Short mmCIF file of C-alpha atoms in Angstrom, two decimals:
data_model
loop_
_atom_site.label_atom_id
_atom_site.label_comp_id
_atom_site.label_asym_id
_atom_site.label_seq_id
_atom_site.Cartn_x
_atom_site.Cartn_y
_atom_site.Cartn_z
CA UNK A 159 0.01 -0.07 0.04
CA UNK A 160 1.39 3.44 -0.88
CA UNK A 161 1.75 6.07 1.85
CA UNK A 162 2.91 9.41 0.34
CA UNK A 163 5.21 11.63 2.40
CA UNK A 164 7.17 14.74 2.20
CA UNK A 165 10.81 15.68 3.07
CA UNK A 166 12.04 19.09 3.70
CA UNK A 167 15.69 19.69 3.79
CA UNK A 168 16.16 22.52 6.23
CA UNK A 169 19.97 23.00 5.06
CA UNK A 170 18.74 23.53 1.45
CA UNK A 171 15.72 25.73 1.82
CA UNK A 172 16.86 29.25 1.05
CA UNK A 173 13.32 30.80 1.75
CA UNK A 174 12.68 31.74 -1.83
CA UNK A 175 8.88 31.27 -1.44
CA UNK A 176 8.70 29.60 -4.98
CA UNK A 177 6.83 26.72 -3.33
CA UNK A 178 4.06 29.13 -2.03
CA UNK A 179 3.61 30.66 -5.27
CA UNK A 180 3.64 27.44 -7.07
CA UNK A 181 0.78 26.12 -4.83
CA UNK A 182 -1.05 29.30 -5.41
CA UNK A 183 -0.73 29.04 -9.13
CA UNK A 184 -1.77 25.43 -9.17
CA UNK A 185 -4.66 25.35 -7.00
CA UNK A 186 -5.85 28.97 -7.19
CA UNK A 187 -6.47 29.57 -3.56
CA UNK A 188 -8.17 32.66 -2.43
CA UNK A 189 -6.60 35.67 -1.22
CA UNK A 190 -4.83 35.43 2.15
CA UNK A 191 -5.15 31.65 2.07
CA UNK A 192 -1.88 29.71 2.03
CA UNK A 193 -1.85 26.00 1.75
CA UNK A 194 1.86 26.26 1.59
CA UNK A 195 3.77 28.49 3.95
CA UNK A 196 7.38 29.16 4.59
CA UNK A 197 7.69 30.14 8.12
CA UNK A 198 10.96 32.04 9.18
CA UNK A 199 12.74 32.32 12.45
CA UNK A 200 15.57 34.66 13.42
CA UNK A 201 18.34 33.13 15.62
CA UNK A 202 21.23 34.64 17.51
CA UNK A 203 22.35 38.02 17.47
CA UNK A 204 24.74 40.28 15.31
CA UNK A 205 27.34 39.07 14.13
CA UNK A 206 26.12 35.71 14.50
CA UNK A 207 22.46 36.12 13.68
CA UNK A 208 20.89 33.94 10.93
CA UNK A 209 17.53 33.18 9.46
CA UNK A 210 15.99 29.83 9.10
CA UNK A 211 13.18 28.78 7.00
CA UNK A 212 10.63 25.85 7.59
CA UNK A 213 8.38 25.18 4.78
CA UNK A 214 4.97 24.05 6.20
CA UNK A 215 1.83 22.64 4.87
CA UNK A 216 -0.65 19.90 5.63
CA UNK A 217 1.51 17.01 6.96
CA UNK A 218 -1.17 14.18 6.07
CA UNK A 219 -0.70 12.53 9.25
CA UNK A 220 -1.24 8.80 9.46
CA UNK A 221 -3.45 9.48 12.58
CA UNK A 222 -4.81 12.80 11.59
CA UNK A 223 -6.60 14.76 14.40
CA UNK A 224 -8.59 16.79 11.85
CA UNK A 225 -10.25 13.71 10.59
CA UNK A 226 -11.06 12.55 14.09
CA UNK A 227 -12.30 16.01 15.24
CA UNK A 228 -14.43 16.99 12.16
CA UNK A 229 -18.11 16.30 13.08
CA UNK A 230 -19.52 15.96 9.57
CA UNK A 231 -16.67 13.47 8.09
CA UNK A 232 -15.75 16.30 5.67
CA UNK A 233 -11.96 15.43 6.18
CA UNK A 234 -11.29 12.38 4.42
CA UNK A 235 -8.07 10.27 4.44
CA UNK A 236 -7.37 8.27 1.25
CA UNK A 237 -5.77 4.96 1.20
CA UNK A 238 -2.66 6.45 0.24
CA UNK A 239 -2.54 8.74 3.38
CA UNK A 240 -3.62 11.91 1.67
CA UNK A 241 -6.03 13.92 3.70
CA UNK A 242 -8.42 16.00 1.84
CA UNK A 243 -11.54 18.16 2.56
CA UNK A 244 -14.91 17.47 0.97
CA UNK A 245 -16.03 21.15 0.89
CA UNK A 246 -19.69 19.98 0.25
CA UNK A 247 -19.85 18.10 3.57
CA UNK A 248 -18.01 20.80 5.55
CA UNK A 249 -20.24 23.06 7.72
CA UNK A 250 -17.48 25.21 8.85
CA UNK A 251 -17.33 24.24 12.41
CA UNK A 252 -13.49 24.90 12.54
CA UNK A 253 -12.97 21.86 14.80
CA UNK A 254 -10.23 20.97 12.36
CA UNK A 255 -8.49 24.06 13.18
CA UNK A 256 -8.59 23.54 16.86
CA UNK A 257 -7.55 19.98 16.64
CA UNK A 258 -4.66 20.38 14.11
CA UNK A 259 -1.44 21.00 15.90
CA UNK A 260 0.15 22.60 12.98
CA UNK A 261 -2.57 24.95 12.46
CA UNK A 262 -3.02 24.17 8.95
CA UNK A 263 -6.76 24.34 7.88
CA UNK A 264 -8.33 27.59 7.07
CA UNK A 265 -11.82 28.58 6.77
CA UNK A 266 -12.61 31.11 3.89
CA UNK A 267 -15.48 33.38 4.38
CA UNK A 268 -15.43 34.94 0.98
CA UNK A 269 -14.07 38.48 0.22
CA UNK A 270 -12.24 40.16 -2.73
CA UNK A 271 -9.76 38.57 -5.09
CA UNK A 272 -6.12 39.67 -5.47
CA UNK A 273 -7.14 42.49 -7.66
CA UNK A 274 -10.23 43.80 -5.87
CA UNK A 275 -13.93 43.15 -6.12
CA UNK A 276 -13.61 41.96 -9.77
CA UNK A 277 -12.22 38.71 -10.23
CA UNK A 278 -9.84 37.81 -12.91
CA UNK A 279 -10.73 35.04 -15.24
CA UNK A 280 -8.31 32.69 -13.68
CA UNK A 281 -9.61 33.50 -10.33
CA UNK A 282 -13.24 32.86 -11.46
CA UNK A 283 -12.23 29.55 -12.71
CA UNK A 284 -10.37 28.42 -9.76
CA UNK A 285 -12.73 30.00 -7.00
CA UNK A 286 -15.52 27.76 -8.30
CA UNK A 287 -14.01 25.02 -6.41
CA UNK A 288 -14.01 26.75 -3.00
CA UNK A 289 -17.23 26.87 -0.77
CA UNK A 290 -17.49 30.02 1.17
CA UNK A 291 -17.56 29.21 4.97
CA UNK A 292 -15.77 25.84 4.29
CA UNK A 293 -12.43 24.63 5.41
CA UNK A 294 -9.54 24.13 3.03
CA UNK A 295 -5.98 22.85 3.12
CA UNK A 296 -3.37 21.20 1.11
CA UNK A 297 -4.31 18.16 -0.52
CA UNK A 298 -0.91 16.78 -1.65
CA UNK A 299 -1.87 17.81 -5.31
CA UNK A 300 -3.52 14.53 -5.44
CA UNK A 301 -4.64 15.28 -8.92
CA UNK A 302 -1.08 15.49 -10.00
CA UNK A 303 -0.14 12.32 -7.88
CA UNK A 304 -2.97 10.35 -9.76
CA UNK A 305 -1.33 11.36 -12.93
CA UNK A 306 2.14 10.37 -11.85
CA UNK A 307 3.34 14.07 -11.36
CA UNK A 308 4.93 15.52 -8.27
CA UNK A 309 3.10 17.98 -6.29
CA UNK A 310 3.59 21.59 -7.42
CA UNK A 311 5.74 22.77 -4.45
CA UNK A 312 8.18 19.87 -4.94
CA UNK A 313 8.31 20.45 -8.63
CA UNK A 314 9.03 24.28 -8.27
CA UNK A 315 11.72 24.21 -5.64
CA UNK A 316 14.93 25.41 -7.10
CA UNK A 317 17.01 24.00 -4.16
CA UNK A 318 15.76 20.64 -4.25
CA UNK A 319 14.74 21.10 -0.54
CA UNK A 320 11.45 19.58 -1.07
CA UNK A 321 10.91 15.93 -1.98
CA UNK A 322 8.06 13.49 -1.96
CA UNK A 323 7.68 9.76 -2.15
CA UNK A 324 6.16 6.48 -1.00
CA UNK A 325 7.20 5.70 2.40
CA UNK A 326 6.43 2.01 1.67
CA UNK A 327 8.86 1.81 -1.07
CA UNK A 328 12.44 1.47 0.21
CA UNK A 329 13.82 3.04 -2.84
CA UNK A 330 11.61 6.04 -3.08
CA UNK A 331 13.37 9.32 -2.91
CA UNK A 332 11.94 9.93 0.49
CA UNK A 333 13.42 6.65 1.99
CA UNK A 334 16.75 7.30 0.12
CA UNK A 335 16.86 10.88 1.79
CA UNK A 336 15.82 9.45 5.33
CA UNK A 337 18.78 6.89 5.07
CA UNK A 338 21.18 9.67 4.19
CA UNK A 339 20.29 12.54 6.45
CA UNK A 340 19.33 13.10 10.23
CA UNK A 341 15.63 14.03 10.29
CA UNK A 342 12.69 14.78 12.65
CA UNK A 343 8.97 14.42 12.40
CA UNK A 344 7.19 17.63 13.62
CA UNK A 345 5.47 17.44 16.91
CA UNK A 346 5.79 13.61 16.75
CA UNK A 347 5.19 13.41 20.44
CA UNK A 348 1.49 14.02 19.99
CA UNK A 349 1.20 10.71 18.21
CA UNK A 350 -0.06 12.13 14.72
CA UNK A 351 2.60 10.30 12.73
CA UNK A 352 2.81 13.30 10.17
CA UNK A 353 3.93 12.36 6.74
CA UNK A 354 6.60 15.01 6.85
CA UNK A 355 10.20 14.67 7.75
CA UNK A 356 12.46 17.62 8.22
CA UNK A 357 16.18 16.66 7.11
CA UNK A 358 18.59 18.45 9.46
CA UNK A 359 21.99 17.15 8.64
CA UNK A 360 24.19 14.55 7.13
CA UNK A 361 24.17 11.17 8.81
CA UNK A 362 20.91 8.90 8.69
CA UNK A 363 18.78 8.29 11.82
CA UNK A 364 16.29 10.31 13.75
CA UNK A 365 17.27 12.96 16.09
CA UNK A 366 16.56 12.84 19.72
CA UNK A 367 16.40 8.93 19.83
CA UNK A 368 12.98 8.97 18.10
CA UNK A 369 12.14 5.45 16.99
CA UNK A 370 10.05 5.81 13.76
CA UNK A 371 11.62 2.57 12.54
CA UNK A 372 13.62 4.12 9.62
CA UNK A 373 17.29 4.13 9.11
CA UNK B 68 15.60 30.82 21.68
CA UNK B 69 14.80 33.18 24.63
CA UNK B 70 11.18 34.14 24.84
CA UNK B 71 10.42 38.02 24.40
CA UNK B 72 7.08 38.01 26.46
CA UNK B 73 6.04 41.42 25.95
CA UNK B 74 6.54 41.18 22.23
CA UNK B 75 4.82 38.17 21.92
CA UNK B 76 1.81 39.40 23.98
CA UNK B 77 1.70 42.57 21.91
CA UNK B 78 1.57 40.35 18.75
CA UNK B 79 -0.87 37.99 20.05
CA UNK B 80 -3.16 40.88 21.25
CA UNK B 81 -2.95 42.58 17.84
CA UNK B 82 -3.95 39.31 16.29
CA UNK B 83 -7.20 39.58 17.99
CA UNK B 84 -8.01 43.12 16.73
CA UNK B 85 -8.21 42.39 13.25
CA UNK B 86 -11.40 40.64 11.66
CA UNK B 87 -10.10 38.88 8.53
CA UNK B 88 -12.41 37.15 6.04
CA UNK B 89 -10.35 34.27 6.74
CA UNK B 90 -10.01 32.02 9.81
CA UNK B 91 -6.69 30.74 10.29
CA UNK B 92 -3.35 32.09 10.02
CA UNK B 93 -4.16 34.36 7.09
CA UNK B 94 -3.35 37.55 8.78
CA UNK B 95 -0.37 36.35 10.69
CA UNK B 96 3.26 36.95 9.42
CA UNK B 97 5.02 33.70 8.44
CA UNK B 98 7.01 33.37 11.46
CA UNK B 99 7.74 30.28 13.33
CA UNK B 100 6.41 31.08 16.72
CA UNK B 101 3.55 30.47 19.10
CA UNK B 102 0.10 31.43 17.63
CA UNK B 103 -3.14 32.17 19.70
CA UNK B 104 -6.11 30.51 18.37
CA UNK B 105 -8.43 33.20 16.80
CA UNK B 106 -11.03 31.19 15.03
CA UNK B 107 -13.55 30.81 18.13
CA UNK B 108 -14.75 33.99 19.61
CA UNK B 109 -17.20 35.22 22.40
CA UNK B 110 -20.06 33.47 20.85
CA UNK B 111 -18.56 29.97 21.18
CA UNK B 112 -17.85 31.03 24.70
CA UNK B 113 -21.47 32.15 25.13
CA UNK B 114 -22.56 28.82 23.82
CA UNK B 115 -20.42 26.77 26.23
CA UNK B 116 -21.58 29.17 29.01
CA UNK B 117 -25.16 29.27 28.13
CA UNK B 118 -25.87 25.69 27.23
CA UNK B 119 -23.80 24.57 30.35
CA UNK B 120 -25.78 26.85 32.69
CA UNK B 121 -28.93 25.68 31.30
CA UNK B 122 -27.95 21.97 31.52
CA UNK B 123 -27.02 22.82 35.12
CA UNK B 124 -30.30 24.67 35.96
CA UNK B 125 -32.55 21.72 34.46
CA UNK B 126 -30.58 19.33 36.41
CA UNK B 127 -31.25 21.06 39.61
CA UNK B 128 -34.75 21.86 38.91
CA UNK B 129 -35.52 18.13 38.31
CA UNK B 130 -33.51 17.27 41.37
CA UNK B 131 -34.95 19.79 43.69
CA UNK B 132 -38.43 18.94 42.51
CA UNK B 133 -38.02 15.42 43.45
CA UNK B 134 -36.66 16.35 46.79
CA UNK B 135 -39.55 18.67 47.26
CA UNK B 136 -37.67 21.89 47.82
CA UNK B 137 -38.41 23.85 44.69
CA UNK B 138 -41.94 25.41 44.08
CA UNK B 139 -43.68 24.06 41.01
CA UNK B 140 -44.04 27.46 39.64
CA UNK B 141 -40.23 28.29 40.02
CA UNK B 142 -39.31 24.97 38.55
CA UNK B 143 -41.46 25.55 35.38
CA UNK B 144 -40.43 29.24 34.85
CA UNK B 145 -36.90 28.11 35.27
CA UNK B 146 -37.28 25.33 32.78
CA UNK B 147 -38.59 27.69 30.17
CA UNK B 148 -35.79 30.33 31.10
CA UNK B 149 -33.33 27.24 30.65
CA UNK B 150 -34.77 26.30 27.36
CA UNK B 151 -34.53 29.94 26.11
CA UNK B 152 -30.98 30.25 27.24
CA UNK B 153 -30.07 26.83 25.48
CA UNK B 154 -31.69 28.06 22.32
CA UNK B 155 -30.01 31.57 22.43
CA UNK B 156 -26.64 29.97 23.03
CA UNK B 157 -27.23 27.74 19.93
CA UNK B 158 -28.24 30.90 17.96
CA UNK B 159 -24.82 32.44 18.96
CA UNK B 160 -23.16 29.49 18.00
CA UNK B 161 -24.57 28.90 14.49
CA UNK B 162 -24.12 32.73 13.89
CA UNK B 163 -20.55 32.21 14.54
CA UNK B 164 -20.30 29.26 12.43
CA UNK B 165 -21.73 30.95 9.34
CA UNK B 166 -24.12 30.14 6.60
CA UNK B 167 -23.10 26.61 5.82
CA UNK B 168 -23.71 25.53 9.26
CA UNK B 169 -27.02 27.38 9.63
CA UNK B 170 -28.41 25.46 6.53
CA UNK B 171 -26.78 22.29 7.12
CA UNK B 172 -26.44 21.89 10.84
CA UNK B 173 -27.65 18.20 10.76
CA UNK B 174 -24.43 17.31 9.12
CA UNK B 175 -22.82 17.78 12.42
CA UNK B 176 -24.22 14.48 13.60
CA UNK B 177 -22.38 12.30 10.98
CA UNK B 178 -19.10 11.73 12.92
CA UNK B 179 -20.03 10.85 16.59
CA UNK B 180 -17.45 7.77 16.58
CA UNK B 181 -14.58 10.13 16.86
CA UNK B 182 -15.77 13.75 16.88
CA UNK B 183 -16.62 15.31 20.18
CA UNK B 184 -18.29 18.29 18.42
CA UNK B 185 -20.58 15.57 16.79
CA UNK B 186 -21.39 13.97 20.30
CA UNK B 187 -22.02 17.38 21.71
CA UNK B 188 -24.46 18.31 19.02
CA UNK B 189 -26.26 15.03 19.47
CA UNK B 190 -26.36 15.58 23.22
CA UNK B 191 -27.54 19.22 23.03
CA UNK B 192 -30.11 18.38 20.41
CA UNK B 193 -31.70 15.62 22.30
CA UNK B 194 -31.64 17.85 25.54
CA UNK B 195 -33.46 20.81 23.96
CA UNK B 196 -35.99 18.35 22.35
CA UNK B 197 -36.59 16.52 25.76
CA UNK B 198 -36.91 19.83 27.45
CA UNK B 199 -39.68 20.90 25.00
CA UNK B 200 -41.44 17.64 25.57
CA UNK B 201 -41.21 17.97 29.26
CA UNK B 202 -42.64 21.47 29.08
CA UNK B 203 -45.62 20.61 26.76
CA UNK B 204 -47.83 19.43 29.52
CA UNK B 205 -47.47 22.97 30.93
CA UNK B 206 -48.84 24.55 27.58
CA UNK B 207 -52.41 25.57 27.96
CA UNK B 208 -54.66 22.91 26.37
CA UNK B 209 -51.84 20.25 26.59
CA UNK B 210 -52.32 19.52 30.31
CA UNK B 211 -53.62 16.00 29.74
CA UNK B 212 -50.68 14.62 28.01
CA UNK B 213 -49.47 11.44 29.87
CA UNK B 214 -45.94 12.69 31.16
CA UNK B 215 -46.82 15.55 33.37
CA UNK B 216 -45.26 15.77 36.90
CA UNK B 217 -45.63 12.82 39.31
CA UNK B 218 -46.46 10.38 36.45
CA UNK B 219 -44.50 7.32 35.59
CA UNK B 220 -43.79 8.78 32.15
CA UNK B 221 -42.77 12.06 33.55
CA UNK B 222 -40.52 10.54 36.06
CA UNK B 223 -38.76 8.36 33.31
CA UNK B 224 -38.57 11.44 31.10
CA UNK B 225 -37.04 13.63 33.80
CA UNK B 226 -34.41 10.77 34.51
CA UNK B 227 -33.26 10.80 31.04
CA UNK B 228 -33.07 14.78 31.06
CA UNK B 229 -30.93 14.34 34.08
CA UNK B 230 -28.60 12.10 32.10
CA UNK B 231 -28.29 14.27 29.20
CA UNK B 232 -27.80 17.30 31.27
CA UNK B 233 -25.01 15.69 33.02
CA UNK B 234 -23.61 14.56 29.58
CA UNK B 235 -23.63 18.24 28.28
CA UNK B 236 -22.22 19.65 31.15
CA UNK B 237 -19.14 17.24 30.88
CA UNK B 238 -19.06 17.73 27.20
CA UNK B 239 -18.44 21.50 27.47
CA UNK B 240 -15.23 20.76 28.90
CA UNK B 241 -14.42 17.39 27.07
CA UNK B 242 -14.77 19.07 23.72
CA UNK B 243 -11.91 21.54 24.38
CA UNK B 244 -9.76 19.08 26.26
CA UNK B 245 -9.92 16.36 23.53
CA UNK B 246 -7.57 18.34 21.33
CA UNK B 247 -3.73 18.01 21.94
CA UNK B 248 -2.97 20.98 19.66
CA UNK B 249 -3.72 23.43 22.24
CA UNK B 250 -1.91 22.57 25.50
CA UNK B 251 -4.01 24.86 27.83
CA UNK B 252 -7.12 22.95 26.98
CA UNK B 253 -5.71 19.46 26.78
CA UNK B 254 -6.06 18.56 30.39
CA UNK B 255 -8.73 16.35 32.33
CA UNK B 256 -8.85 19.35 34.86
CA UNK B 257 -10.92 21.21 32.10
CA UNK B 258 -14.06 18.96 31.97
CA UNK B 259 -13.98 18.88 35.73
CA UNK B 260 -13.81 22.90 36.03
CA UNK B 261 -16.31 23.32 33.36
CA UNK B 262 -18.75 20.62 34.94
CA UNK B 263 -18.36 22.52 38.31
CA UNK B 264 -19.21 25.84 36.75
CA UNK B 265 -22.20 24.35 34.88
CA UNK B 266 -23.63 23.26 38.22
CA UNK B 267 -22.60 26.50 39.77
CA UNK B 268 -24.32 28.47 36.96
CA UNK B 269 -27.55 26.40 37.56
CA UNK B 270 -27.38 27.13 41.37
CA UNK B 271 -26.74 30.82 40.66
CA UNK B 272 -29.68 31.25 38.39
CA UNK B 273 -32.22 29.37 40.61
CA UNK B 274 -32.34 31.97 43.33
CA UNK B 275 -32.61 34.78 40.88
CA UNK B 276 -35.64 32.99 39.23
CA UNK B 277 -37.09 32.11 42.71
CA UNK B 278 -37.05 35.75 43.49
CA UNK B 279 -39.10 36.68 40.32
CA UNK B 280 -41.51 34.00 41.04
CA UNK B 281 -42.00 33.80 44.67
CA UNK B 282 -40.35 36.82 46.06
CA UNK B 283 -38.07 37.01 49.16
CA UNK B 284 -40.09 34.16 50.84
CA UNK B 285 -39.47 31.70 48.16
CA UNK B 286 -35.73 32.52 48.17
CA UNK B 287 -35.53 32.07 51.85
CA UNK B 288 -37.19 28.70 51.67
CA UNK B 289 -34.95 27.58 48.81
CA UNK B 290 -31.81 29.21 50.17
CA UNK B 291 -31.98 27.18 53.36
CA UNK B 292 -31.17 23.98 51.16
CA UNK B 293 -29.15 25.79 48.42
CA UNK B 294 -26.82 28.26 49.92
CA UNK B 295 -24.60 25.66 51.85
CA UNK B 296 -24.13 23.79 48.38
CA UNK B 297 -23.62 27.04 46.56
CA UNK B 298 -20.80 27.92 48.99
CA UNK B 299 -19.32 24.49 48.90
CA UNK B 300 -19.43 24.40 44.85
CA UNK B 301 -17.82 28.07 45.03
CA UNK B 302 -14.99 26.97 47.35
CA UNK B 303 -14.65 23.61 45.16
CA UNK B 304 -14.59 25.58 41.85
CA UNK B 305 -12.03 28.08 43.15
CA UNK B 306 -9.80 25.11 44.10
CA UNK B 307 -10.27 23.40 40.63
CA UNK B 308 -9.48 26.75 39.04
CA UNK B 309 -6.21 27.11 41.19
CA UNK B 310 -5.18 23.52 40.44
CA UNK B 311 -6.08 24.02 36.83
CA UNK B 312 -4.07 27.44 36.39
CA UNK B 313 -1.21 25.97 38.58
CA UNK B 314 -0.96 22.68 36.74
CA UNK B 315 -0.77 24.69 33.49
CA UNK B 316 1.82 27.03 34.79
CA UNK B 317 4.08 24.09 35.60
CA UNK B 318 3.36 22.44 32.20
CA UNK B 319 4.91 22.39 28.85
CA UNK B 320 5.63 25.88 27.32
CA UNK B 321 2.61 26.64 25.19
CA UNK B 322 0.42 25.93 28.27
CA UNK B 323 2.79 28.36 30.24
CA UNK B 324 2.53 30.96 27.73
CA UNK B 325 -1.33 30.54 28.03
CA UNK B 326 -1.20 30.97 31.66
CA UNK B 327 0.87 34.23 31.30
CA UNK B 328 -1.60 35.66 28.73
CA UNK B 329 -4.42 34.98 31.19
CA UNK B 330 -2.84 36.16 34.42
CA UNK B 331 -0.51 38.94 33.34
CA UNK B 332 -1.34 39.52 29.64
CA UNK B 333 -4.37 40.74 27.53
CA UNK B 334 -6.83 38.67 29.82
CA UNK B 335 -5.64 39.74 32.99
CA UNK B 336 -8.45 42.01 34.03
CA UNK B 337 -11.04 39.43 32.84
CA UNK B 338 -9.36 36.93 34.87
CA UNK B 339 -8.55 38.60 38.13
CA UNK B 340 -11.61 41.17 38.20
CA UNK B 341 -14.26 39.06 36.34
CA UNK B 342 -13.44 35.35 37.25
CA UNK B 343 -11.63 35.70 40.48
CA UNK B 344 -13.17 38.60 42.36
CA UNK B 345 -16.69 38.97 40.71
CA UNK B 346 -17.14 35.36 40.13
CA UNK B 347 -15.62 33.68 43.24
CA UNK B 348 -14.50 35.95 46.09
CA UNK B 349 -17.41 38.23 46.22
CA UNK B 350 -20.06 35.44 46.02
CA UNK B 351 -18.07 33.39 48.52
CA UNK B 352 -18.04 36.22 51.21
CA UNK B 353 -21.68 36.97 50.59
CA UNK B 354 -22.95 33.31 50.58
CA UNK B 355 -20.72 32.60 53.52
CA UNK B 356 -22.27 35.46 55.62
CA UNK B 357 -25.82 34.22 54.59
CA UNK B 358 -24.96 30.50 55.50
CA UNK B 359 -23.32 31.91 58.85
CA UNK B 360 -26.63 33.64 59.61
CA UNK B 361 -24.95 37.07 59.71
CA UNK B 362 -27.20 38.69 56.93
CA UNK B 363 -30.65 38.08 58.26
CA UNK B 364 -33.45 38.14 55.92
CA UNK B 365 -34.12 41.90 54.96
CA UNK B 366 -34.08 43.64 51.57
CA UNK B 367 -30.36 44.41 51.85
CA UNK B 368 -29.68 40.55 52.11
CA UNK B 369 -31.63 39.78 49.04
CA UNK B 370 -29.77 42.56 47.06
CA UNK B 371 -26.47 41.12 48.16
CA UNK B 372 -27.60 37.69 47.25
CA UNK B 373 -28.78 38.91 43.72
CA UNK B 374 -25.27 40.37 43.29
CA UNK B 375 -23.60 37.09 44.55
CA UNK B 376 -25.77 35.16 41.84
CA UNK B 377 -25.21 37.67 38.95
CA UNK B 378 -21.59 37.82 39.69
CA UNK B 379 -21.32 34.00 39.78
CA UNK B 380 -22.91 33.97 36.36
CA UNK B 381 -20.95 36.79 34.87
CA UNK B 382 -17.74 35.11 36.13
CA UNK B 383 -18.62 31.88 34.36
CA UNK B 384 -18.91 33.35 31.25
CA UNK B 385 -15.92 35.45 31.47
CA UNK B 386 -13.97 32.15 32.40
CA UNK B 387 -15.17 30.38 29.33
CA UNK B 388 -14.23 33.57 27.10
CA UNK B 389 -10.74 33.96 28.73
CA UNK B 390 -9.94 30.15 28.49
CA UNK B 391 -10.88 30.30 24.67
CA UNK B 392 -8.90 33.49 24.00
CA UNK B 393 -5.71 32.36 25.55
CA UNK B 394 -5.52 28.98 23.71
CA UNK B 395 -1.99 28.90 22.38
CA UNK B 396 -0.49 26.52 19.48
CA UNK B 397 3.13 25.67 19.90
CA UNK B 398 5.37 26.06 16.95
CA UNK B 399 4.47 23.63 14.20
CA UNK B 400 8.11 22.49 13.91
#
């Protein structure tokens, strides 16, 4: 059985935001909605100050708290691990937002497009897929996955910081990278088993003695 | 990384001021830091308070009628007031949830297997329906229905009401504590605290209703039984609140940030003046004087007891709102 997962190489990410733009272009998300984000953090003080970047999106957890919390069953987990939102079933209860430790889902309540009240032809086409008052979030570009293409964010990354693959396939890009580099799963202590691994440096194995069963 | 608390508080507070058309992190800068939840506002707090207090009220009314402590008229008026409060709180909730929830509210019952929201919706819907059924015999022309007071059907119905009222009081805390994402809510103390506050809300509302329906004499009769329990519950809730805040203050970092936001940050006035003084200390002093027999039974005593009851109710609402508003997510990485 396939289980899709991402890796994010924190050493390679330069914070260019091309993944953010690629996601927007691919999915046409409304203004102020960002399924993909690159979070920044400033560390240290001059002259040793540095800025680190952490690309963040839905982690498509194996035990997704959003799916459990959703009262309507609008959050659906596919057999390949991708979690998506059935906007027809969503009533906007925002339980998903409270339950997600990564604060990923959004609820769009309508509003202007990027260029004011008048939507562009592109926005008109894309916005038809979004229900006002319903939750939305990254769906791993499953329409692309089903065609054998990579998610838009992965494809656009110029630094090869983002990768994806099948966790169950030992030779997938994700598993190769996990063998090569140290990695962490964000907020793994909550038991969500996110489908995201941050690669943090050379040498395989988890950081902090975490046992995810991968080498 | 050192925590710059004043800057964090200023940022989290400023997050509350904006009202974006998007619920989520839309208006936040893309920084890796603590984030306060901004999607549930005072209307959800009012729902938790109103429906909880109403459940506490109906629980006490049924119980005190069985014990023959409460006058029939007071119980009946109280039930109508409780039903109105529950419906008002549902209106506030659905107003907050928006148009999709208003027209598809029954969808919320689809996932009771894992979702506490779903379970709560089921409980509150059944409770409201049961209350309507219980109240039907009191409607002129429907007095002959076979489940009036002191009938077998009526007693069975009221026993079921008691169960569902208890269920909702527990639910109002369980729904928040079921989510690990926000550490300040993710504790078994919260359901205990909210259950105590729901009971307390019912106990505080009952003398106010008795004052309207039966005047001072009714309050005096009821008070003989009720005030010692109110005092005990006030002290118990104070202790539970202390344990909750102290437990969170010694917990993981997002929980500690929440505690700071509550006791020293933007919610400090609400917490100290609203929850602590108005909702606990003042009622404890007044009710203790009443229980100790110091106050007597004149008009001043009644006014003071009304103030104590109203303060308890206001404190109960402010607690729910403050707890919601200081819910903090840890950094997602």
